Amino acid sequence: MTGSMFAVTGDIGTLTPDERSLLCDRGLAASSGVRETVAAILSRVRRGGDGALRELARELDGVTLEALEVPREELSAALDALDLDTVRALERARDNIARAHTAWMPVTVEVETEPGVVVGRRADPLSCVGVYAPGGRAVYPSSVLMGVVPARVAGVGEVIVCSPPQPNGLPAPAVLAAAALAGAGRVFSLGGAGAVAAMAFGTESVPRVDRIVGPGNTYVSEAKTQVAGIVGIDSPAGPSELLVIFDGSAAATTVACEMVAQAEHDPDAAVVAVLLPGASRQALEAALRARLECEPRAGIARQAFAGRGAVLQARSASEALSFAAAWAPEHLLLAVEDPEAMLPLVRNAGTIFLGETASVAFGDYLTGANHVLPTSGAARSYSGLSTLDFMRWTTYQRVSRAAASSIAGATATLADAEGLPAHASAARAWQKNGVQ
């Protein structure tokens, strides 16, 4: 479409392979340069520990760190200095996150698979987890809450936070205040791949963690990918994403607000609107242009729209949902007349917003759902952050003497079929109601 601000416009059914690839293939691997840089940083920190982290802070952040760990009094001072309205908003968000994630806590389950044979599964909290809080183009105290609060709800023993140092050598004051409110145990002035390395390997000052969670830039994401065989991570993460399915029942200005809000995150953000019959592309683009005139970060949003943005026309709700499942968005907004009817048909979305009043911004901050979500199409196989990310499952089995005798023969048969005679012998020992 001539003069459009978007990378792709047109009918879903007529998208070219290149257009579909541009929109859907967002999870491409990092460039060789990024991979090599990250690998080198990981190796430096693994070998050099705290000394390497101090060197990286001088080289990459331009600061000299007297200590890597932030004193507790700095967290308290940051909280005391924060304006009351922001404190109350953070407390409200914290409490809603705690309520939601407490309700979602997994429970121990036992099942008797046959008489006398009981198998169970329980969730055990991890011992130590690390939460990464970005501090580049913008600082995200909300991400601190989203990581620390569910970990605390899950019963994790120690929760640490890493966030890049500002010129004064400390993370952003809002991050420190959020860490205090959320109940973080320790906070470190560490950013980028170096922070990930410190949490994955451990150093003289930074404890080795069981899992690393939280969003970050390309280098953070690549670092998490490279250490995933050593420590658990939440999910592959990239720039923010939004897909809106719009039938014209909501105001175009409302949809425009939502699209600009997600696009302002990052020039690489991906924002797509799929219009059902009855919605006007011209009206939506006019509303977007008007909205951009009012926004301080309009330049970032325009870059995002031009890079991976799209306004597409669907012939039916079925076609729109099929595209959404293939695109697998981080955020899916159903700006339609009856979102509840569409909800059961949705697949592959990090989180779903039902109707125009369910602003994505509400989910980013206050509803209690987690905003750390899979991106780049990873919603096809990953879920958003929850208490499950801070726990591991332990299974156990209970077998009565009578049940042991009952299942011994079939067990031995299968062991023989697999060529494992000692297994078969261990099972047959119970065929006559007990080991001789």
Coordinates of C-alpha atoms in Angstrom, one line a residue:
M1 CA 0.0 0.0 0.0
T2 CA 1.6 3.3 -1.1
G3 CA 2.4 5.6 1.7
S4 CA 1.8 3.1 4.5
M5 CA 3.9 3.3 7.6
F6 CA 4.0 -0.5 7.9
A7 CA 6.4 -3.1 6.5
V8 CA 3.5 -5.2 5.2
T9 CA -0.1 -4.5 4.3
G10 CA -2.7 -6.4 2.3
D11 CA -4.8 -9.6 2.5
I12 CA -3.5 -12.5 4.5
G13 CA -4.3 -14.8 1.7
T14 CA -2.1 -13.0 -0.8
L15 CA 1.0 -12.5 1.4
T16 CA 4.1 -13.5 -0.5
P17 CA 6.6 -16.0 1.0
D18 CA 9.0 -13.2 1.7
E19 CA 6.3 -11.1 3.5
R20 CA 5.2 -14.1 5.5
S21 CA 8.8 -14.8 6.4
L22 CA 9.4 -11.2 7.5
L23 CA 6.4 -11.4 9.8
C24 CA 6.7 -14.9 11.2
D25 CA 10.4 -15.7 11.3
R26 CA 11.2 -13.5 14.2
G27 CA 13.1 -16.1 16.2
L28 CA 16.2 -16.2 14.0
A29 CA 19.5 -16.9 15.8
A30 CA 21.7 -14.1 16.9
S31 CA 24.4 -13.0 14.4
S32 CA 27.8 -14.7 14.5
G33 CA 29.2 -11.4 15.9
V34 CA 26.8 -11.4 18.9
R35 CA 27.3 -15.1 19.5
E36 CA 31.1 -14.7 19.6
T37 CA 31.0 -11.6 21.8
V38 CA 28.7 -13.3 24.3
A39 CA 30.8 -16.5 24.3
A40 CA 33.9 -14.5 25.0
I41 CA 32.2 -12.6 27.9
L42 CA 30.9 -15.9 29.4
S43 CA 34.4 -17.4 29.2
R44 CA 36.0 -14.3 30.8
V45 CA 33.6 -14.3 33.8
R46 CA 33.9 -18.1 34.2
R47 CA 37.7 -17.7 34.5
G48 CA 38.0 -14.3 36.1
G49 CA 35.0 -14.1 38.4
D50 CA 34.6 -10.7 40.2
G51 CA 37.7 -9.3 38.5
A52 CA 36.3 -9.9 35.1
L53 CA 32.9 -8.4 36.1
R54 CA 34.6 -5.2 37.2
E55 CA 36.6 -5.0 33.9
L56 CA 33.4 -5.5 31.9
A57 CA 31.7 -2.7 33.9
R58 CA 34.5 -0.3 33.0
E59 CA 34.6 -1.4 29.4
L60 CA 30.8 -1.6 28.6
D61 CA 29.1 0.6 31.2
G62 CA 31.9 3.2 31.8
V63 CA 31.8 2.8 35.6
T64 CA 34.2 1.7 38.3
L65 CA 32.5 -0.6 40.7
E66 CA 33.7 -0.5 44.3
A67 CA 31.5 -3.4 45.1
L68 CA 29.3 -5.6 42.9
E69 CA 26.6 -6.1 45.5
V70 CA 24.3 -3.2 46.4
P71 CA 24.2 -2.4 50.1
R72 CA 20.8 -3.0 51.7
E73 CA 20.6 0.6 52.8
E74 CA 20.7 1.7 49.2
L75 CA 17.5 -0.3 48.5
S76 CA 15.8 1.3 51.5
A77 CA 17.0 4.8 50.5
A78 CA 15.7 4.3 46.9
L79 CA 12.3 3.3 48.3
D80 CA 12.2 6.2 50.7
A81 CA 13.0 8.6 47.9
L82 CA 10.4 7.3 45.5
D83 CA 7.3 9.4 45.2
L84 CA 4.3 8.1 47.1
D85 CA 2.1 7.6 44.0
T86 CA 4.7 5.3 42.4
V87 CA 5.2 3.4 45.7
R88 CA 1.5 2.8 46.0
A89 CA 1.2 1.7 42.3
L90 CA 4.2 -0.7 42.8
E91 CA 2.6 -2.1 46.0
R92 CA -0.7 -2.6 44.2
A93 CA 1.0 -4.4 41.4
R94 CA 3.0 -6.5 43.8
D95 CA -0.1 -7.6 45.7
N96 CA -2.0 -8.5 42.6
I97 CA 0.9 -10.5 41.3
A98 CA 1.1 -12.3 44.6
R99 CA -2.6 -13.1 44.6
A100 CA -2.7 -14.4 41.1
H101 CA 0.5 -16.5 41.4
T102 CA -0.6 -17.9 44.8
A103 CA -3.8 -19.1 43.2
W104 CA -1.8 -20.8 40.4
M105 CA 0.5 -22.7 42.8
P106 CA 0.8 -26.4 41.8
V107 CA -0.5 -29.0 44.1
T108 CA 0.7 -32.5 45.0
V109 CA -1.2 -35.2 43.1
E110 CA -1.3 -38.9 43.7
V111 CA -3.0 -41.5 41.5
E112 CA -3.5 -45.3 42.0
T113 CA -2.7 -46.6 38.6
E114 CA -3.7 -50.1 39.7
P115 CA -4.5 -51.6 43.1
G116 CA -1.6 -51.1 45.4
V117 CA 0.4 -49.0 43.0
V118 CA 0.5 -45.3 43.8
V119 CA 2.5 -42.7 41.9
G120 CA 2.7 -39.1 43.0
R121 CA 4.1 -35.8 41.9
R122 CA 5.0 -32.8 44.1
A123 CA 6.5 -29.4 43.3
D124 CA 9.6 -28.4 45.2
P125 CA 10.9 -24.8 45.2
L126 CA 14.4 -24.1 43.8
S127 CA 17.1 -23.1 46.2
C128 CA 18.3 -20.0 44.4
V129 CA 17.1 -18.0 41.4
G130 CA 18.4 -14.9 39.6
V131 CA 16.1 -12.2 38.2
Y132 CA 17.5 -10.0 35.4
A133 CA 16.1 -6.4 35.3
P134 CA 17.0 -4.5 32.1
G135 CA 18.4 -0.9 32.3
G136 CA 19.1 0.2 28.8
R137 CA 16.7 2.3 26.8
A138 CA 14.3 2.2 29.7
V139 CA 14.3 0.8 33.2
Y140 CA 11.7 -1.8 34.3
P141 CA 10.9 -1.9 38.0
S142 CA 7.8 -3.8 37.0
S143 CA 10.0 -6.6 35.6
V144 CA 11.6 -6.9 39.1
L145 CA 8.2 -7.5 40.6
M146 CA 7.2 -10.0 37.9
G147 CA 10.4 -12.1 38.6
V148 CA 10.9 -11.7 42.4
V149 CA 7.3 -12.0 43.6
P150 CA 6.4 -15.3 42.0
A151 CA 9.7 -16.7 43.2
R152 CA 8.9 -15.7 46.7
V153 CA 5.4 -17.1 46.4
A154 CA 6.9 -20.4 45.2
G155 CA 9.1 -20.6 48.3
V156 CA 12.5 -20.1 46.7
G157 CA 15.2 -19.9 49.3
E158 CA 17.3 -17.1 47.9
V159 CA 16.3 -14.6 45.2
I160 CA 18.9 -12.3 43.7
V161 CA 18.5 -9.4 41.2
C162 CA 21.0 -8.2 38.6
S163 CA 20.6 -4.9 36.8
P164 CA 23.0 -2.7 34.9
P165 CA 24.8 0.1 36.8
Q166 CA 24.0 3.7 36.1
P167 CA 26.8 6.3 36.1
N168 CA 26.8 6.3 39.9
G169 CA 27.6 2.6 39.9
L170 CA 24.2 1.5 41.2
P171 CA 21.2 0.2 39.3
A172 CA 18.4 2.6 38.6
P173 CA 16.7 3.9 41.8
A174 CA 13.3 2.5 40.6
V175 CA 14.8 -0.9 40.2
L176 CA 16.3 -0.8 43.7
A177 CA 12.9 0.4 45.2
A178 CA 11.1 -2.4 43.4
A179 CA 13.6 -5.0 44.6
A180 CA 13.0 -3.8 48.2
L181 CA 9.2 -4.0 47.8
A182 CA 9.3 -7.4 46.2
G183 CA 11.5 -8.9 48.8
A184 CA 14.7 -9.6 46.8
G185 CA 17.4 -11.1 49.0
R186 CA 20.4 -9.5 47.2
V187 CA 20.9 -7.0 44.4
F188 CA 24.0 -6.7 42.2
S189 CA 25.1 -3.9 39.9
L190 CA 25.6 -6.1 36.9
G191 CA 24.2 -6.0 33.4
G192 CA 24.3 -7.7 30.0
A193 CA 25.9 -11.1 29.3
G194 CA 28.3 -10.6 32.2
A195 CA 25.4 -10.7 34.7
V196 CA 24.1 -13.9 33.1
A197 CA 27.5 -15.5 33.3
A198 CA 27.9 -14.5 37.0
M199 CA 24.5 -16.0 37.9
A200 CA 25.1 -19.2 35.8
F201 CA 28.7 -19.9 37.0
G202 CA 28.9 -18.1 40.3
T203 CA 31.7 -15.8 41.4
E204 CA 33.4 -14.8 44.6
S205 CA 30.4 -12.4 45.3
V206 CA 27.6 -13.7 43.1
P207 CA 25.9 -17.0 44.0
R208 CA 25.4 -19.6 41.4
V209 CA 21.6 -19.9 40.7
D210 CA 19.4 -22.7 39.7
R211 CA 17.4 -20.6 37.1
I212 CA 17.7 -17.2 35.4
V213 CA 14.6 -15.3 34.5
G214 CA 13.7 -11.9 33.1
P215 CA 13.8 -10.0 29.8
G216 CA 16.9 -8.4 28.3
N217 CA 18.5 -7.2 25.1
T218 CA 20.0 -9.4 22.3
Y219 CA 23.2 -10.0 24.3
V220 CA 21.3 -11.0 27.4
S221 CA 19.0 -13.3 25.4
E222 CA 22.0 -14.9 23.7
A223 CA 23.8 -15.4 26.9
K224 CA 20.8 -17.1 28.5
T225 CA 20.6 -19.4 25.4
Q226 CA 24.3 -20.3 25.7
V227 CA 24.2 -21.2 29.4
A228 CA 20.9 -23.0 29.2
G229 CA 22.7 -26.4 29.4
I230 CA 24.2 -25.3 32.7
V231 CA 21.4 -23.4 34.4
G232 CA 17.6 -23.3 33.8
I233 CA 16.2 -20.3 32.0
D234 CA 12.6 -19.1 31.6
S235 CA 12.1 -18.9 27.8
P236 CA 13.7 -17.3 24.7
A237 CA 13.0 -13.6 24.9
G238 CA 13.2 -10.8 22.4
P239 CA 11.6 -7.5 21.6
S240 CA 8.0 -6.8 22.5
E241 CA 5.1 -8.1 20.3
L242 CA 1.5 -7.4 19.8
L243 CA -1.1 -8.9 17.5
V244 CA -4.6 -7.3 17.5
I245 CA -7.6 -9.0 15.9
F246 CA -10.0 -6.1 15.2
D247 CA -13.6 -6.3 13.9
G248 CA -14.4 -2.6 13.9
S249 CA -16.6 -2.8 17.0
A250 CA -14.0 -1.0 19.1
A251 CA -12.8 2.5 18.3
A252 CA -9.9 2.7 15.9
T253 CA -8.3 5.2 18.3
T254 CA -8.3 2.5 21.1
V255 CA -6.6 0.0 18.9
A256 CA -4.1 2.6 17.8
C257 CA -3.2 3.4 21.4
E258 CA -2.5 -0.3 22.1
M259 CA -0.3 -0.7 19.0
V260 CA 1.8 2.4 19.7
A261 CA 2.2 1.4 23.4
Q262 CA 3.9 -1.8 22.4
A263 CA 5.8 -0.4 19.5
E264 CA 7.4 2.3 21.8
H265 CA 9.4 -0.5 23.6
D266 CA 12.0 -1.1 20.9
P267 CA 12.7 -0.3 17.2
D268 CA 12.7 -4.1 16.8
A269 CA 9.2 -4.6 18.3
A270 CA 6.7 -6.5 16.2
V271 CA 3.2 -5.1 16.0
V272 CA 0.5 -6.5 13.7
A273 CA -3.2 -5.7 13.3
V274 CA -5.5 -8.3 11.6
L275 CA -8.7 -6.7 10.5
L276 CA -11.9 -8.6 10.1
P277 CA -14.6 -7.6 7.6
G278 CA -16.1 -4.4 9.0
A279 CA -12.9 -2.8 10.2
S280 CA -11.3 -0.1 8.1
R281 CA -7.5 -0.1 7.4
Q282 CA -7.7 3.6 6.4
A283 CA -9.4 4.5 9.7
L284 CA -6.8 2.6 11.7
E285 CA -3.8 4.1 10.0
A286 CA -5.3 7.6 10.4
A287 CA -5.8 7.0 14.1
L288 CA -2.2 5.7 14.4
R289 CA -0.8 8.8 12.7
A290 CA -2.8 11.0 15.0
R291 CA -1.6 9.0 18.1
L292 CA 2.0 9.1 17.0
E293 CA 1.9 12.9 16.9
C294 CA 1.2 12.9 20.7
E295 CA 3.8 10.4 21.8
P296 CA 7.4 11.3 23.0
R297 CA 8.7 7.9 21.8
A298 CA 7.0 8.1 18.4
G299 CA 10.3 7.8 16.6
I300 CA 10.9 4.3 18.1
A301 CA 7.3 3.3 17.3
R302 CA 7.7 4.4 13.7
Q303 CA 10.8 2.3 13.3
A304 CA 9.0 -0.7 14.7
F305 CA 6.1 -0.3 12.4
A306 CA 8.4 0.1 9.4
G307 CA 10.5 -2.9 10.4
R308 CA 8.1 -5.7 11.3
G309 CA 4.7 -4.0 11.5
A310 CA 1.7 -5.0 9.5
V311 CA -1.9 -4.2 8.9
L312 CA -3.6 -7.2 7.3
Q313 CA -7.1 -8.0 6.1
A314 CA -8.7 -11.4 7.0
R315 CA -11.7 -12.8 5.2
S316 CA -13.0 -14.4 8.3
A317 CA -12.3 -14.9 12.0
S318 CA -11.1 -18.4 11.2
E319 CA -8.4 -17.0 8.8
A320 CA -7.4 -14.4 11.4
L321 CA -7.0 -17.1 14.1
S322 CA -5.1 -19.3 11.8
F323 CA -2.6 -16.5 11.1
A324 CA -2.4 -15.7 14.8
A325 CA -1.6 -19.3 15.7
A326 CA 1.2 -19.2 13.1
W327 CA 2.5 -15.8 14.2
A328 CA 2.3 -17.0 17.9
P329 CA 2.3 -13.5 19.6
E330 CA 3.6 -12.5 23.0
H331 CA 0.5 -10.4 23.5
L332 CA -2.8 -11.1 21.7
L333 CA -5.6 -8.5 21.9
L334 CA -9.1 -9.6 20.8
A335 CA -10.6 -6.2 20.0
V336 CA -13.8 -7.9 18.8
E337 CA -17.5 -7.7 19.8
D338 CA -17.5 -11.2 21.5
P339 CA -14.0 -12.0 22.6
E340 CA -15.2 -14.7 25.0
A341 CA -16.6 -16.7 22.0
M342 CA -13.2 -16.4 20.3
L343 CA -11.1 -17.3 23.4
P344 CA -11.5 -21.1 23.2
L345 CA -10.3 -21.1 19.6
V346 CA -7.1 -19.3 20.3
R347 CA -3.8 -21.2 20.3
N348 CA -0.2 -20.1 20.6
A349 CA -0.2 -16.8 22.5
G350 CA 1.8 -15.7 25.5
T351 CA -1.2 -14.0 27.0
I352 CA -4.6 -13.0 25.7
F353 CA -6.5 -9.8 26.4
L354 CA -10.3 -10.0 26.0
G355 CA -12.0 -7.0 24.6
E356 CA -11.0 -3.3 24.2
T357 CA -11.2 -2.6 27.9
A358 CA -8.5 -5.2 28.6
S359 CA -5.6 -2.9 27.7
V360 CA -2.3 -4.7 27.2
A361 CA -0.8 -1.9 29.4
F362 CA -2.9 -3.2 32.3
G363 CA -1.3 -6.7 31.9
D364 CA 2.1 -5.1 31.7
Y365 CA 1.7 -3.7 35.2
L366 CA -1.4 -4.2 37.3
T367 CA -3.6 -7.2 36.6
G368 CA -1.4 -9.7 38.4
A369 CA -0.7 -11.9 35.3
N370 CA 3.0 -12.1 34.5
H371 CA 4.4 -9.9 31.7
V372 CA 7.6 -12.0 31.2
L373 CA 6.3 -13.9 28.1
P374 CA 7.7 -15.9 25.2
T375 CA 8.4 -13.9 22.1
S376 CA 9.7 -14.6 18.5
G377 CA 7.1 -17.3 18.0
A378 CA 8.2 -19.2 21.1
A379 CA 4.6 -19.1 22.3
R380 CA 4.1 -22.2 20.2
S381 CA 5.9 -24.2 22.9
Y382 CA 6.7 -21.9 25.9
S383 CA 4.5 -20.3 28.5
G384 CA 4.7 -17.1 30.4
L385 CA 6.6 -16.8 33.7
S386 CA 4.8 -18.3 36.7
T387 CA 5.5 -20.1 39.9
L388 CA 6.2 -23.2 37.9
D389 CA 9.5 -21.6 36.7
F390 CA 10.7 -21.5 40.3
M391 CA 9.9 -25.1 41.1
R392 CA 10.9 -28.5 39.9
W393 CA 8.7 -31.6 40.0
T394 CA 9.6 -34.7 42.1
T395 CA 7.8 -37.9 41.4
Y396 CA 7.5 -40.8 43.8
Q397 CA 6.1 -44.3 43.7
R398 CA 4.5 -46.5 46.4
V399 CA 4.0 -50.2 45.8
S400 CA 2.3 -52.6 48.2
R401 CA 3.6 -56.1 48.7
A402 CA 0.6 -57.6 46.9
A403 CA 1.0 -55.2 44.0
A404 CA 4.7 -56.0 43.7
S405 CA 3.8 -59.6 43.2
S406 CA 1.1 -58.6 40.7
I407 CA 3.3 -56.5 38.5
A408 CA 6.5 -58.4 38.8
G409 CA 5.9 -60.8 35.9
A410 CA 5.0 -58.2 33.3
T411 CA 7.9 -56.1 34.4
A412 CA 10.3 -59.0 34.0
T413 CA 8.9 -59.7 30.5
L414 CA 9.6 -56.1 29.4
A415 CA 13.1 -56.2 30.9
D416 CA 13.8 -59.4 29.0
A417 CA 12.5 -57.9 25.8
E418 CA 15.0 -55.0 26.3
G419 CA 17.9 -57.3 27.1
L420 CA 18.3 -56.3 30.7
P421 CA 18.4 -59.5 32.7
A422 CA 19.3 -57.9 36.0
H423 CA 16.2 -55.8 35.8
A424 CA 14.2 -58.9 35.1
S425 CA 15.7 -60.7 38.1
A426 CA 14.9 -57.7 40.4
A427 CA 11.3 -57.9 39.3
R428 CA 10.9 -61.7 39.5
A429 CA 12.2 -61.7 43.1
W430 CA 8.8 -60.3 44.0
Q431 CA 6.7 -62.8 42.1
K432 CA 6.0 -64.9 45.1
N433 CA 5.1 -62.1 47.4
G434 CA 8.5 -61.1 48.6
V435 CA 12.3 -61.3 48.1
Q436 CA 13.8 -64.6 49.3

